[in-house]
PDB file of C-alpha atoms in Angstrom:
ATOM      1  CA  MET X   1      34.867 -14.257  50.581  1.00  0.00           C
ATOM      2  CA  SER X   2      37.468 -12.254  50.314  1.00  0.00           C
ATOM      3  CA  ILE X   3      37.576  -9.566  53.152  1.00  0.00           C
ATOM      4  CA  THR X   4      38.712  -6.300  52.541  1.00  0.00           C
ATOM      5  CA  SER X   5      39.655  -4.324  56.299  1.00  0.00           C
ATOM      6  CA  LEU X   6      40.316  -0.313  56.827  1.00  0.00           C
ATOM      7  CA  LEU X   7      41.674   0.371  59.901  1.00  0.00           C
ATOM      8  CA  ASP X   8      41.374   4.051  60.743  1.00  0.00           C
ATOM      9  CA  LEU X   9      44.571   5.646  62.121  1.00  0.00           C
ATOM     10  CA  HIS X  10      45.279   8.867  64.097  1.00  0.00           C
ATOM     11  CA  LEU X  11      48.661   9.719  65.557  1.00  0.00           C
ATOM     12  CA  LYS X  12      49.448  11.753  67.847  1.00  0.00           C
ATOM     13  CA  PRO X  13      50.852  14.588  66.768  1.00  0.00           C
ATOM     14  CA  GLU X  14      54.560  13.751  68.314  1.00  0.00           C
ATOM     15  CA  ALA X  15      54.349  11.063  66.516  1.00  0.00           C
ATOM     16  CA  VAL X  16      54.169  11.018  63.529  1.00  0.00           C
ATOM     17  CA  ALA X  17      57.858  11.056  63.153  1.00  0.00           C
ATOM     18  CA  ASP X  18      57.973   7.740  64.058  1.00  0.00           C
ATOM     19  CA  ALA X  19      54.974   5.703  62.191  1.00  0.00           C
ATOM     20  CA  PRO X  20      56.989   4.573  59.594  1.00  0.00           C
ATOM     21  CA  ALA X  21      59.369   2.799  61.422  1.00  0.00           C
ATOM     22  CA  VAL X  22      55.899   1.546  63.377  1.00  0.00           C
ATOM     23  CA  LEU X  23      54.252   0.944  60.366  1.00  0.00           C
ATOM     24  CA  THR X  24      57.211  -1.400  59.034  1.00  0.00           C
ATOM     25  CA  GLU X  25      57.617  -3.346  61.701  1.00  0.00           C
ATOM     26  CA  THR X  26      53.669  -3.689  62.718  1.00  0.00           C
ATOM     27  CA  LEU X  27      53.226  -4.612  58.903  1.00  0.00           C
ATOM     28  CA  GLU X  28      55.629  -6.624  58.007  1.00  0.00           C
ATOM     29  CA  ALA X  29      53.803  -9.635  60.866  1.00  0.00           C
ATOM     30  CA  THR X  30      50.836  -8.502  59.220  1.00  0.00           C
ATOM     31  CA  ARG X  31      51.979  -9.111  55.145  1.00  0.00           C
ATOM     32  CA  ALA X  32      52.606 -12.825  56.255  1.00  0.00           C
ATOM     33  CA  PHE X  33      50.298 -13.936  58.164  1.00  0.00           C
ATOM     34  CA  GLU X  34      47.906 -16.832  57.068  1.00  0.00           C
ATOM     35  CA  GLY X  35      44.980 -15.548  54.919  1.00  0.00           C
ATOM     36  CA  ASN X  36      46.787 -11.718  53.975  1.00  0.00           C
ATOM     37  CA  LEU X  37      46.456 -11.128  50.922  1.00  0.00           C
ATOM     38  CA  GLY X  38      47.767  -7.467  50.594  1.00  0.00           C
ATOM     39  CA  VAL X  39      48.830  -4.111  52.990  1.00  0.00           C
ATOM     40  CA  ASP X  40      48.593  -0.382  51.688  1.00  0.00           C
ATOM     41  CA  VAL X  41      48.981   2.350  53.820  1.00  0.00           C
ATOM     42  CA  LEU X  42      47.444   5.497  52.881  1.00  0.00           C
ATOM     43  CA  ARG X  43      48.311   9.198  53.522  1.00  0.00           C
ATOM     44  CA  ASP X  44      45.601  11.395  54.518  1.00  0.00           C
ATOM     45  CA  ALA X  45      47.380  14.435  51.489  1.00  0.00           C
ATOM     46  CA  ALA X  46      46.009  16.930  54.126  1.00  0.00           C
ATOM     47  CA  ASP X  47      46.604  15.263  57.733  1.00  0.00           C
ATOM     48  CA  GLU X  48      50.022  13.480  58.061  1.00  0.00           C
ATOM     49  CA  ALA X  49      48.844  12.357  61.574  1.00  0.00           C
ATOM     50  CA  HIS X  50      45.557  10.737  59.513  1.00  0.00           C
ATOM     51  CA  VAL X  51      46.754   7.255  58.168  1.00  0.00           C
ATOM     52  CA  LEU X  52      44.326   4.544  56.696  1.00  0.00           C
ATOM     53  CA  VAL X  53      45.222   1.090  56.563  1.00  0.00           C
ATOM     54  CA  LEU X  54      43.781  -1.706  53.769  1.00  0.00           C
ATOM     55  CA  GLU X  55      44.165  -4.839  54.133  1.00  0.00           C
ATOM     56  CA  ARG X  56      43.220  -7.500  52.662  1.00  0.00           C
ATOM     57  CA  TRP X  57      42.405 -10.990  53.670  1.00  0.00           C
ATOM     58  CA  GLU X  58      41.459 -14.649  51.979  1.00  0.00           C
ATOM     59  CA  SER X  59      38.841 -14.903  54.313  1.00  0.00           C
ATOM     60  CA  LEU X  60      36.519 -13.143  57.324  1.00  0.00           C
ATOM     61  CA  GLU X  61      37.903 -16.362  59.096  1.00  0.00           C
ATOM     62  CA  ALA X  62      41.767 -15.319  58.745  1.00  0.00           C
ATOM     63  CA  ASP X  63      40.604 -11.676  59.483  1.00  0.00           C
ATOM     64  CA  ASP X  64      38.767 -12.360  62.402  1.00  0.00           C
ATOM     65  CA  ALA X  65      42.258 -15.097  63.710  1.00  0.00           C
ATOM     66  CA  TYR X  66      44.752 -12.138  62.523  1.00  0.00           C
ATOM     67  CA  ARG X  67      42.217  -9.501  65.055  1.00  0.00           C
ATOM     68  CA  ALA X  68      42.563 -12.333  68.246  1.00  0.00           C
ATOM     69  CA  TRP X  69      46.448 -12.386  67.843  1.00  0.00           C
ATOM     70  CA  ARG X  70      47.030  -9.040  67.616  1.00  0.00           C
ATOM     71  CA  ALA X  71      44.985  -9.094  71.107  1.00  0.00           C
ATOM     72  CA  THR X  72      47.920 -11.318  72.460  1.00  0.00           C
ATOM     73  CA  PRO X  73      51.183 -10.803  74.370  1.00  0.00           C
ATOM     74  CA  GLU X  74      52.414 -12.880  70.950  1.00  0.00           C
ATOM     75  CA  GLY X  75      50.191 -10.107  68.478  1.00  0.00           C
ATOM     76  CA  ALA X  76      50.896  -7.572  70.382  1.00  0.00           C
ATOM     77  CA  SER X  77      52.628  -4.235  68.423  1.00  0.00           C
ATOM     78  CA  ARG X  78      53.547  -0.685  68.919  1.00  0.00           C
ATOM     79  CA  LEU X  79      50.909   1.094  67.560  1.00  0.00           C
ATOM     80  CA  GLY X  80      48.896   1.921  70.139  1.00  0.00           C
ATOM     81  CA  GLU X  81      51.900   4.325  71.584  1.00  0.00           C
ATOM     82  CA  LEU X  82      50.916   6.424  68.874  1.00  0.00           C
ATOM     83  CA  LEU X  83      47.960   6.933  68.505  1.00  0.00           C
ATOM     84  CA  SER X  84      45.806  10.090  69.836  1.00  0.00           C
ATOM     85  CA  ALA X  85      42.770   7.479  69.780  1.00  0.00           C
ATOM     86  CA  PRO X  86      41.496   4.039  69.106  1.00  0.00           C
ATOM     87  CA  PRO X  87      41.726   2.703  65.758  1.00  0.00           C
ATOM     88  CA  VAL X  88      38.803   2.127  63.889  1.00  0.00           C
ATOM     89  CA  LEU X  89      37.767  -0.943  61.999  1.00  0.00           C
ATOM     90  CA  THR X  90      35.859  -1.016  59.043  1.00  0.00           C
ATOM     91  CA  ARG X  91      35.677  -5.045  57.172  1.00  0.00           C
ATOM     92  CA  PHE X  92      34.021  -5.062  53.651  1.00  0.00           C
ATOM     93  CA  THR X  93      33.547  -8.150  50.986  1.00  0.00           C
ATOM     94  CA  THR X  94      32.635  -7.635  47.459  1.00  0.00           C
ATOM     95  CA  ASP X  95      30.088  -6.301  45.924  1.00  0.00           C
ATOM     96  CA  PRO X  96      29.341  -8.832  42.725  1.00  0.00           C
ATOM     97  CA  GLY X  97      26.628  -7.330  41.620  1.00  0.00           C
ATOM     98  CA  ILE X  98      27.384  -3.497  40.753  1.00  0.00           C
TER      99      ILE X  98
END
């Protein structure tokens, strides 16, 4: 079953200008990771420092493998340097009965 993951990010005000380049670099690897079905980045219309990353994965196992890889030195990114608070990850499945 596919998974939609939402990664809620709050950027430091001084990092807003650098965020597009860092996100582009970071999400290039995300999009190339096995099991990734796509990634969209949403910016809060009222707060440019609030970003939501919408990721679609083939399965929970693929998402778990990606999260485990990101926790390694090889998978680390510079994204954490931009954040004013820890990211919040929420994962969803599609409810076919609705």
